[in-house]
Amino acid sequence: AMFDDNKKIGIGCCGLGVLCLGMGIMLLFDRTLLALGNVAFLLGLSLLMGKKVFKFFFRKEKWKGTTSFFTGIAVIIIGWPFCGFLIEMYGVWKLFAAFLPNLISSLQYTVPGASMVLSMWPISIVVGWIKDTRRLPV
C-alpha cells in the first residue's frame, strides 16, 4: 500500500477543494464555493502532511505567504471574493512557488494529455518561466 487512508482522503479533499475553487471562479467568484474550496483544500493538506502542516505554514521565512493566504480567506468570507482571491493567490504563490517546477514535471509525465495542454502557446510561456526561475536547491 503506497498511501494510507489519511493520505487517500487528503488527496480527495485537496482535489475537491481545487474543483470548488475552479467552479467558484467560473461562477464569477461565488463566495460560498470559494470558501468551501479553501476549507476542503486546507483539510486535505492537513491530512496529507499530518503534524508537519503547522511547521510548513508557520515558519519564519513563510510569514508573508501564510499571512496573505489566511487574510485572503478571511476577506472572501467577509464578502469581497475577488479581492480576497487575489490576496490568497499571492499567498499561494509565496508558499508553494518552490514546488511548482516539480509539480509541472510530474503532471507532464504522469497525467495523460497534460504535456500537450502545458505546451500550448499561452500556457507554455508561463510554464517555461516557472521552470527557469524557480529551482529547489539540490
CSV table of N, CA and C in Angstrom, one decimal:
chain,number,residue,atom,x,y,z
A,1,ALA,N,0.8,-1.2,0.0
A,1,ALA,CA,0.0,0.0,0.0
A,1,ALA,C,0.9,1.2,0.0
A,2,MET,N,0.7,2.0,-1.0
A,2,MET,CA,1.6,3.2,-1.2
A,2,MET,C,1.1,4.4,-0.3
A,3,PHE,N,-0.2,4.5,-0.1
A,3,PHE,CA,-0.8,5.6,0.7
A,3,PHE,C,-1.7,5.0,1.8
A,4,ASP,N,-1.6,5.5,3.0
A,4,ASP,CA,-2.6,5.1,4.0
A,4,ASP,C,-3.9,5.8,3.8
A,5,ASP,N,-4.9,5.5,4.6
A,5,ASP,CA,-6.2,6.1,4.4
A,5,ASP,C,-6.2,7.6,4.5
A,6,ASN,N,-5.5,8.1,5.5
A,6,ASN,CA,-5.5,9.6,5.7
A,6,ASN,C,-5.0,10.3,4.4
A,7,LYS,N,-3.9,9.7,3.8
A,7,LYS,CA,-3.4,10.4,2.6
A,7,LYS,C,-4.4,10.3,1.4
A,8,LYS,N,-5.1,9.1,1.3
A,8,LYS,CA,-6.1,9.0,0.2
A,8,LYS,C,-7.2,10.0,0.4
A,9,ILE,N,-7.7,10.1,1.6
A,9,ILE,CA,-8.7,11.1,1.9
A,9,ILE,C,-8.2,12.5,1.7
A,10,GLY,N,-7.0,12.8,2.1
A,10,GLY,CA,-6.3,14.1,1.9
A,10,GLY,C,-6.2,14.5,0.4
A,11,ILE,N,-5.9,13.5,-0.4
A,11,ILE,CA,-5.8,13.8,-1.8
A,11,ILE,C,-7.2,14.1,-2.4
A,12,GLY,N,-8.2,13.3,-1.9
A,12,GLY,CA,-9.6,13.6,-2.3
A,12,GLY,C,-10.0,15.0,-1.9
A,13,CYS,N,-9.7,15.4,-0.7
A,13,CYS,CA,-10.1,16.7,-0.2
A,13,CYS,C,-9.4,17.8,-0.9
A,14,CYS,N,-8.1,17.6,-1.2
A,14,CYS,CA,-7.4,18.7,-2.0
A,14,CYS,C,-8.0,18.8,-3.4
A,15,GLY,N,-8.4,17.6,-4.0
A,15,GLY,CA,-9.0,17.7,-5.3
A,15,GLY,C,-10.3,18.3,-5.3
A,16,LEU,N,-11.1,18.0,-4.3
A,16,LEU,CA,-12.5,18.7,-4.1
A,16,LEU,C,-12.3,20.2,-3.9
A,17,GLY,N,-11.3,20.6,-3.1
A,17,GLY,CA,-11.0,22.0,-2.9
A,17,GLY,C,-10.7,22.7,-4.1
A,18,VAL,N,-9.8,22.1,-5.0
A,18,VAL,CA,-9.4,22.7,-6.2
A,18,VAL,C,-10.6,22.8,-7.2
A,19,LEU,N,-11.4,21.8,-7.2
A,19,LEU,CA,-12.6,21.8,-8.0
A,19,LEU,C,-13.6,22.9,-7.6
A,20,CYS,N,-13.8,23.0,-6.3
A,20,CYS,CA,-14.7,24.1,-5.8
A,20,CYS,C,-14.1,25.4,-6.1
A,21,LEU,N,-12.8,25.6,-5.9
A,21,LEU,CA,-12.2,26.9,-6.3
A,21,LEU,C,-12.4,27.2,-7.7
A,22,GLY,N,-12.2,26.2,-8.6
A,22,GLY,CA,-12.3,26.4,-10.0
A,22,GLY,C,-13.8,26.8,-10.4
A,23,MET,N,-14.7,26.1,-9.8
A,23,MET,CA,-16.1,26.4,-10.1
A,23,MET,C,-16.5,27.8,-9.5
A,24,GLY,N,-16.0,28.1,-8.3
A,24,GLY,CA,-16.2,29.4,-7.8
A,24,GLY,C,-15.7,30.5,-8.6
A,25,ILE,N,-14.6,30.3,-9.3
A,25,ILE,CA,-14.1,31.3,-10.2
A,25,ILE,C,-14.9,31.4,-11.5
A,26,MET,N,-15.3,30.2,-12.0
A,26,MET,CA,-16.2,30.2,-13.2
A,26,MET,C,-17.5,30.9,-13.0
A,27,LEU,N,-18.0,30.7,-11.8
A,27,LEU,CA,-19.3,31.3,-11.4
A,27,LEU,C,-19.2,32.8,-10.9
A,28,LEU,N,-18.2,33.5,-11.5
A,28,LEU,CA,-18.0,34.9,-11.1
A,28,LEU,C,-17.7,35.1,-9.7
A,29,PHE,N,-16.7,34.3,-9.1
A,29,PHE,CA,-16.3,34.5,-7.8
A,29,PHE,C,-17.4,34.3,-6.7
A,30,ASP,N,-18.0,33.1,-6.8
A,30,ASP,CA,-19.1,32.8,-5.9
A,30,ASP,C,-18.4,32.6,-4.5
A,31,ARG,N,-18.9,33.3,-3.5
A,31,ARG,CA,-18.3,33.4,-2.2
A,31,ARG,C,-18.3,32.0,-1.5
A,32,THR,N,-19.5,31.3,-1.6
A,32,THR,CA,-19.7,30.1,-0.9
A,32,THR,C,-18.7,29.0,-1.5
A,33,LEU,N,-18.7,28.9,-2.8
A,33,LEU,CA,-17.8,27.9,-3.4
A,33,LEU,C,-16.3,28.2,-3.1
A,34,LEU,N,-15.9,29.4,-3.1
A,34,LEU,CA,-14.5,29.7,-2.8
A,34,LEU,C,-14.2,29.4,-1.4
A,35,ALA,N,-15.1,29.7,-0.4
A,35,ALA,CA,-14.9,29.4,1.0
A,35,ALA,C,-14.9,27.9,1.2
A,36,LEU,N,-15.8,27.1,0.5
A,36,LEU,CA,-15.8,25.7,0.7
A,36,LEU,C,-14.5,25.1,0.1
A,37,GLY,N,-14.1,25.6,-1.1
A,37,GLY,CA,-12.8,25.1,-1.7
A,37,GLY,C,-11.6,25.3,-0.8
A,38,ASN,N,-11.6,26.5,-0.1
A,38,ASN,CA,-10.5,26.7,0.8
A,38,ASN,C,-10.5,25.8,2.0
A,39,VAL,N,-11.7,25.5,2.6
A,39,VAL,CA,-11.8,24.6,3.7
A,39,VAL,C,-11.4,23.2,3.3
A,40,ALA,N,-11.9,22.8,2.2
A,40,ALA,CA,-11.6,21.4,1.7
A,40,ALA,C,-10.1,21.3,1.4
A,41,PHE,N,-9.5,22.3,0.8
A,41,PHE,CA,-8.1,22.3,0.4
A,41,PHE,C,-7.2,22.2,1.7
A,42,LEU,N,-7.5,23.1,2.7
A,42,LEU,CA,-6.8,23.1,3.9
A,42,LEU,C,-6.9,21.8,4.7
A,43,LEU,N,-8.1,21.2,4.7
A,43,LEU,CA,-8.4,19.9,5.3
A,43,LEU,C,-7.5,18.8,4.6
A,44,GLY,N,-7.6,18.8,3.3
A,44,GLY,CA,-6.8,17.8,2.6
A,44,GLY,C,-5.3,18.0,2.8
A,45,LEU,N,-4.8,19.2,2.8
A,45,LEU,CA,-3.4,19.5,3.1
A,45,LEU,C,-3.0,19.0,4.5
A,46,SER,N,-3.9,19.2,5.5
A,46,SER,CA,-3.5,18.8,6.8
A,46,SER,C,-3.6,17.2,6.9
A,47,LEU,N,-4.5,16.6,6.2
A,47,LEU,CA,-4.5,15.1,6.2
A,47,LEU,C,-3.3,14.5,5.4
A,48,LEU,N,-2.8,15.2,4.4
A,48,LEU,CA,-1.7,14.7,3.7
A,48,LEU,C,-0.4,14.9,4.5
A,49,MET,N,-0.2,16.1,5.1
A,49,MET,CA,1.0,16.4,5.7
A,49,MET,C,1.1,16.0,7.2
A,50,GLY,N,-0.1,15.8,7.8
A,50,GLY,CA,-0.1,15.5,9.3
A,50,GLY,C,0.3,16.7,10.1
A,51,LYS,N,1.1,16.4,11.1
A,51,LYS,CA,1.6,17.5,12.0
A,51,LYS,C,2.5,18.4,11.4
A,52,LYS,N,3.1,18.1,10.2
A,52,LYS,CA,4.1,18.9,9.6
A,52,LYS,C,3.4,20.2,9.0
A,53,VAL,N,2.1,20.2,8.9
A,53,VAL,CA,1.4,21.3,8.2
A,53,VAL,C,1.6,22.6,9.0
A,54,PHE,N,1.6,22.5,10.3
A,54,PHE,CA,1.9,23.7,11.2
A,54,PHE,C,3.3,24.2,10.9
A,55,LYS,N,4.3,23.3,10.9
A,55,LYS,CA,5.6,23.7,10.6
A,55,LYS,C,5.8,24.4,9.2
A,56,PHE,N,5.0,23.8,8.3
A,56,PHE,CA,5.0,24.4,6.9
A,56,PHE,C,4.5,25.8,6.9
A,57,PHE,N,3.3,26.0,7.5
A,57,PHE,CA,2.7,27.4,7.4
A,57,PHE,C,3.4,28.4,8.3
A,58,PHE,N,3.9,28.0,9.4
A,58,PHE,CA,4.3,29.0,10.4
A,58,PHE,C,5.8,29.0,10.6
A,59,ARG,N,6.6,28.8,9.5
A,59,ARG,CA,8.0,29.1,9.5
A,59,ARG,C,8.2,30.6,9.3
A,60,LYS,N,9.4,31.0,9.9
A,60,LYS,CA,9.7,32.4,9.8
A,60,LYS,C,9.8,33.0,8.4
A,61,GLU,N,10.4,32.2,7.5
A,61,GLU,CA,10.6,32.7,6.1
A,61,GLU,C,9.3,32.6,5.3
A,62,LYS,N,8.3,32.0,5.8
A,62,LYS,CA,7.0,31.9,5.0
A,62,LYS,C,5.9,32.8,5.6
A,63,TRP,N,6.3,33.8,6.4
A,63,TRP,CA,5.3,34.6,7.1
A,63,TRP,C,4.4,35.4,6.1
A,64,LYS,N,5.1,35.9,5.0
A,64,LYS,CA,4.3,36.7,4.1
A,64,LYS,C,3.2,35.9,3.4
A,65,GLY,N,3.6,34.7,2.9
A,65,GLY,CA,2.7,33.8,2.3
A,65,GLY,C,1.6,33.3,3.2
A,66,THR,N,1.9,33.0,4.4
A,66,THR,CA,0.9,32.5,5.3
A,66,THR,C,-0.1,33.6,5.7
A,67,THR,N,0.4,34.8,5.9
A,67,THR,CA,-0.4,35.9,6.3
A,67,THR,C,-1.4,36.3,5.2
A,68,SER,N,-0.8,36.4,4.0
A,68,SER,CA,-1.7,36.8,2.9
A,68,SER,C,-2.7,35.7,2.5
A,69,PHE,N,-2.3,34.4,2.6
A,69,PHE,CA,-3.2,33.3,2.3
A,69,PHE,C,-4.4,33.3,3.3
A,70,PHE,N,-4.2,33.4,4.6
A,70,PHE,CA,-5.3,33.4,5.5
A,70,PHE,C,-6.0,34.7,5.5
A,71,THR,N,-5.4,35.8,5.2
A,71,THR,CA,-6.1,37.1,5.1
A,71,THR,C,-7.0,37.0,3.9
A,72,GLY,N,-6.6,36.4,2.8
A,72,GLY,CA,-7.4,36.3,1.6
A,72,GLY,C,-8.6,35.5,1.9
A,73,ILE,N,-8.5,34.4,2.7
A,73,ILE,CA,-9.6,33.6,3.0
A,73,ILE,C,-10.6,34.4,3.9
A,74,ALA,N,-10.1,35.1,4.8
A,74,ALA,CA,-11.0,36.0,5.7
A,74,ALA,C,-11.7,37.0,4.8
A,75,VAL,N,-11.0,37.6,3.9
A,75,VAL,CA,-11.7,38.7,3.0
A,75,VAL,C,-12.8,38.0,2.2
A,76,ILE,N,-12.5,36.8,1.7
A,76,ILE,CA,-13.6,36.1,0.9
A,76,ILE,C,-14.8,35.9,1.8
A,77,ILE,N,-14.6,35.4,3.0
A,77,ILE,CA,-15.7,35.1,3.9
A,77,ILE,C,-16.4,36.4,4.3
A,78,ILE,N,-15.7,37.5,4.5
A,78,ILE,CA,-16.3,38.8,4.8
A,78,ILE,C,-17.3,39.2,3.7
A,79,GLY,N,-16.9,39.0,2.5
A,79,GLY,CA,-17.8,39.3,1.4
A,79,GLY,C,-17.2,40.0,0.2
A,80,TRP,N,-15.9,40.0,0.1
A,80,TRP,CA,-15.2,40.6,-1.1
A,80,TRP,C,-14.5,39.5,-1.8
A,81,PRO,N,-15.1,38.6,-2.5
A,81,PRO,CA,-14.5,37.4,-3.0
A,81,PRO,C,-13.4,37.7,-4.0
A,82,PHE,N,-13.5,38.7,-4.9
A,82,PHE,CA,-12.5,38.9,-5.9
A,82,PHE,C,-11.2,39.4,-5.2
A,83,CYS,N,-11.3,40.4,-4.4
A,83,CYS,CA,-10.1,41.0,-3.7
A,83,CYS,C,-9.5,39.9,-2.8
A,84,GLY,N,-10.3,39.1,-2.1
A,84,GLY,CA,-9.8,38.0,-1.3
A,84,GLY,C,-9.1,37.0,-2.1
A,85,PHE,N,-9.6,36.7,-3.2
A,85,PHE,CA,-9.0,35.7,-4.1
A,85,PHE,C,-7.6,36.1,-4.6
A,86,LEU,N,-7.5,37.4,-4.9
A,86,LEU,CA,-6.2,37.9,-5.4
A,86,LEU,C,-5.2,37.9,-4.2
A,87,ILE,N,-5.6,38.3,-3.0
A,87,ILE,CA,-4.7,38.2,-1.9
A,87,ILE,C,-4.3,36.8,-1.6
A,88,GLU,N,-5.3,35.9,-1.7
A,88,GLU,CA,-5.0,34.5,-1.4
A,88,GLU,C,-4.0,33.9,-2.4
A,89,MET,N,-4.2,34.2,-3.7
A,89,MET,CA,-3.3,33.7,-4.7
A,89,MET,C,-1.9,34.2,-4.6
A,90,TYR,N,-1.7,35.5,-4.1
A,90,TYR,CA,-0.4,35.9,-3.7
A,90,TYR,C,0.2,35.0,-2.6
A,91,GLY,N,-0.6,34.7,-1.6
A,91,GLY,CA,-0.1,33.9,-0.6
A,91,GLY,C,0.2,32.5,-1.1
A,92,VAL,N,-0.6,31.9,-1.9
A,92,VAL,CA,-0.3,30.6,-2.5
A,92,VAL,C,1.0,30.6,-3.3
A,93,TRP,N,1.2,31.7,-4.0
A,93,TRP,CA,2.5,31.8,-4.8
A,93,TRP,C,3.7,31.9,-3.9
A,94,LYS,N,3.6,32.7,-2.8
A,94,LYS,CA,4.7,32.8,-1.9
A,94,LYS,C,4.9,31.4,-1.1
A,95,LEU,N,3.9,30.7,-0.8
A,95,LEU,CA,4.0,29.5,-0.1
A,95,LEU,C,4.5,28.3,-1.0
A,96,PHE,N,4.0,28.2,-2.2
A,96,PHE,CA,4.2,27.0,-2.9
A,96,PHE,C,5.0,27.2,-4.2
A,97,ALA,N,5.6,28.3,-4.4
A,97,ALA,CA,6.4,28.6,-5.6
A,97,ALA,C,7.5,27.6,-5.8
A,98,ALA,N,8.2,27.2,-4.7
A,98,ALA,CA,9.3,26.3,-4.8
A,98,ALA,C,8.9,24.9,-5.3
A,99,PHE,N,7.7,24.5,-5.1
A,99,PHE,CA,7.2,23.2,-5.6
A,99,PHE,C,6.7,23.2,-7.0
A,100,LEU,N,6.5,24.3,-7.6
A,100,LEU,CA,5.8,24.4,-8.9
A,100,LEU,C,6.6,23.7,-10.0
A,101,PRO,N,8.0,23.8,-10.1
A,101,PRO,CA,8.7,23.1,-11.2
A,101,PRO,C,8.5,21.6,-11.1
A,102,ASN,N,8.6,21.1,-9.8
A,102,ASN,CA,8.4,19.6,-9.6
A,102,ASN,C,7.0,19.2,-9.9
A,103,LEU,N,6.0,20.0,-9.6
A,103,LEU,CA,4.6,19.7,-9.9
A,103,LEU,C,4.3,19.7,-11.4
A,104,ILE,N,4.9,20.6,-12.1
A,104,ILE,CA,4.7,20.7,-13.5
A,104,ILE,C,5.3,19.5,-14.2
A,105,SER,N,6.5,19.1,-13.8
A,105,SER,CA,7.2,18.0,-14.3
A,105,SER,C,6.4,16.7,-14.1
A,106,SER,N,5.9,16.6,-12.9
A,106,SER,CA,5.1,15.4,-12.5
A,106,SER,C,3.8,15.3,-13.4
A,107,LEU,N,3.2,16.5,-13.5
A,107,LEU,CA,2.0,16.5,-14.4
A,107,LEU,C,2.3,16.1,-15.8
A,108,GLN,N,3.4,16.6,-16.3
A,108,GLN,CA,3.7,16.3,-17.7
A,108,GLN,C,4.0,14.8,-18.0
A,109,TYR,N,4.6,14.1,-17.0
A,109,TYR,CA,5.0,12.7,-17.2
A,109,TYR,C,3.9,11.7,-16.7
A,110,THR,N,3.0,12.1,-15.8
A,110,THR,CA,2.1,11.2,-15.3
A,110,THR,C,0.6,11.3,-15.7
A,111,VAL,N,0.2,12.5,-16.0
A,111,VAL,CA,-1.2,12.8,-16.4
A,111,VAL,C,-1.4,12.8,-17.9
A,112,PRO,N,-2.2,11.9,-18.4
A,112,PRO,CA,-2.3,11.8,-19.9
A,112,PRO,C,-2.9,13.1,-20.5
A,113,GLY,N,-2.3,13.7,-21.5
A,113,GLY,CA,-2.7,14.9,-22.1
A,113,GLY,C,-2.2,16.2,-21.5
A,114,ALA,N,-1.7,16.1,-20.3
A,114,ALA,CA,-1.2,17.3,-19.6
A,114,ALA,C,0.0,17.9,-20.3
A,115,SER,N,0.9,17.1,-20.9
A,115,SER,CA,2.0,17.7,-21.5
A,115,SER,C,1.6,18.5,-22.8
A,116,MET,N,0.5,17.9,-23.5
A,116,MET,CA,0.0,18.6,-24.6
A,116,MET,C,-0.6,20.0,-24.2
A,117,VAL,N,-1.4,20.0,-23.1
A,117,VAL,CA,-2.0,21.2,-22.7
A,117,VAL,C,-0.9,22.2,-22.2
A,118,LEU,N,0.0,21.7,-21.5
A,118,LEU,CA,1.1,22.6,-20.9
A,118,LEU,C,2.0,23.2,-22.0
A,119,SER,N,2.0,22.5,-23.2
A,119,SER,CA,2.9,23.0,-24.3
A,119,SER,C,2.1,24.0,-25.2
A,120,MET,N,0.9,24.2,-25.0
A,120,MET,CA,0.1,25.2,-25.8
A,120,MET,C,0.6,26.6,-25.6
A,121,TRP,N,0.4,27.5,-26.6
A,121,TRP,CA,1.0,28.8,-26.6
A,121,TRP,C,0.9,29.6,-25.3
A,122,PRO,N,-0.2,30.0,-24.8
A,122,PRO,CA,-0.2,30.9,-23.7
A,122,PRO,C,0.4,30.3,-22.4
A,123,ILE,N,0.0,29.0,-22.3
A,123,ILE,CA,0.4,28.3,-21.1
A,123,ILE,C,1.9,27.9,-21.1
A,124,SER,N,2.5,27.6,-22.3
A,124,SER,CA,3.9,27.2,-22.4
A,124,SER,C,4.8,28.4,-22.0
A,125,ILE,N,4.4,29.6,-22.2
A,125,ILE,CA,5.3,30.7,-21.8
A,125,ILE,C,5.4,30.8,-20.3
A,126,VAL,N,4.3,30.6,-19.6
A,126,VAL,CA,4.2,30.6,-18.1
A,126,VAL,C,5.0,29.4,-17.6
A,127,VAL,N,4.8,28.2,-18.1
A,127,VAL,CA,5.4,27.0,-17.7
A,127,VAL,C,7.0,27.1,-17.9
A,128,GLY,N,7.4,27.7,-19.0
A,128,GLY,CA,8.8,27.9,-19.2
A,128,GLY,C,9.4,28.9,-18.2
A,129,TRP,N,8.7,29.9,-17.9
A,129,TRP,CA,9.2,30.9,-17.0
A,129,TRP,C,9.3,30.3,-15.6
A,130,ILE,N,8.3,29.5,-15.2
A,130,ILE,CA,8.3,28.9,-13.8
A,130,ILE,C,9.5,27.9,-13.7
A,131,LYS,N,9.7,27.1,-14.8
A,131,LYS,CA,10.7,26.1,-14.7
A,131,LYS,C,12.1,26.7,-14.7
A,132,ASP,N,12.3,27.9,-15.4
A,132,ASP,CA,13.6,28.5,-15.4
A,132,ASP,C,13.9,29.3,-14.1
A,133,THR,N,12.9,29.9,-13.5
A,133,THR,CA,13.2,30.8,-12.4
A,133,THR,C,13.1,30.2,-11.0
A,134,ARG,N,12.3,29.1,-10.9
A,134,ARG,CA,12.1,28.5,-9.6
A,134,ARG,C,12.8,27.2,-9.5
A,135,ARG,N,13.9,27.1,-8.8
A,135,ARG,CA,14.6,25.8,-8.6
A,135,ARG,C,14.8,25.6,-7.1
A,136,LEU,N,14.6,24.4,-6.7
A,136,LEU,CA,14.9,24.0,-5.3
A,136,LEU,C,16.4,23.7,-5.2
A,137,PRO,N,17.0,24.1,-4.2
A,137,PRO,CA,18.5,23.8,-4.0
A,137,PRO,C,18.7,22.3,-3.9
A,138,VAL,N,19.6,21.8,-4.7
A,138,VAL,CA,19.9,20.4,-4.7
A,138,VAL,C,21.1,20.1,-3.9
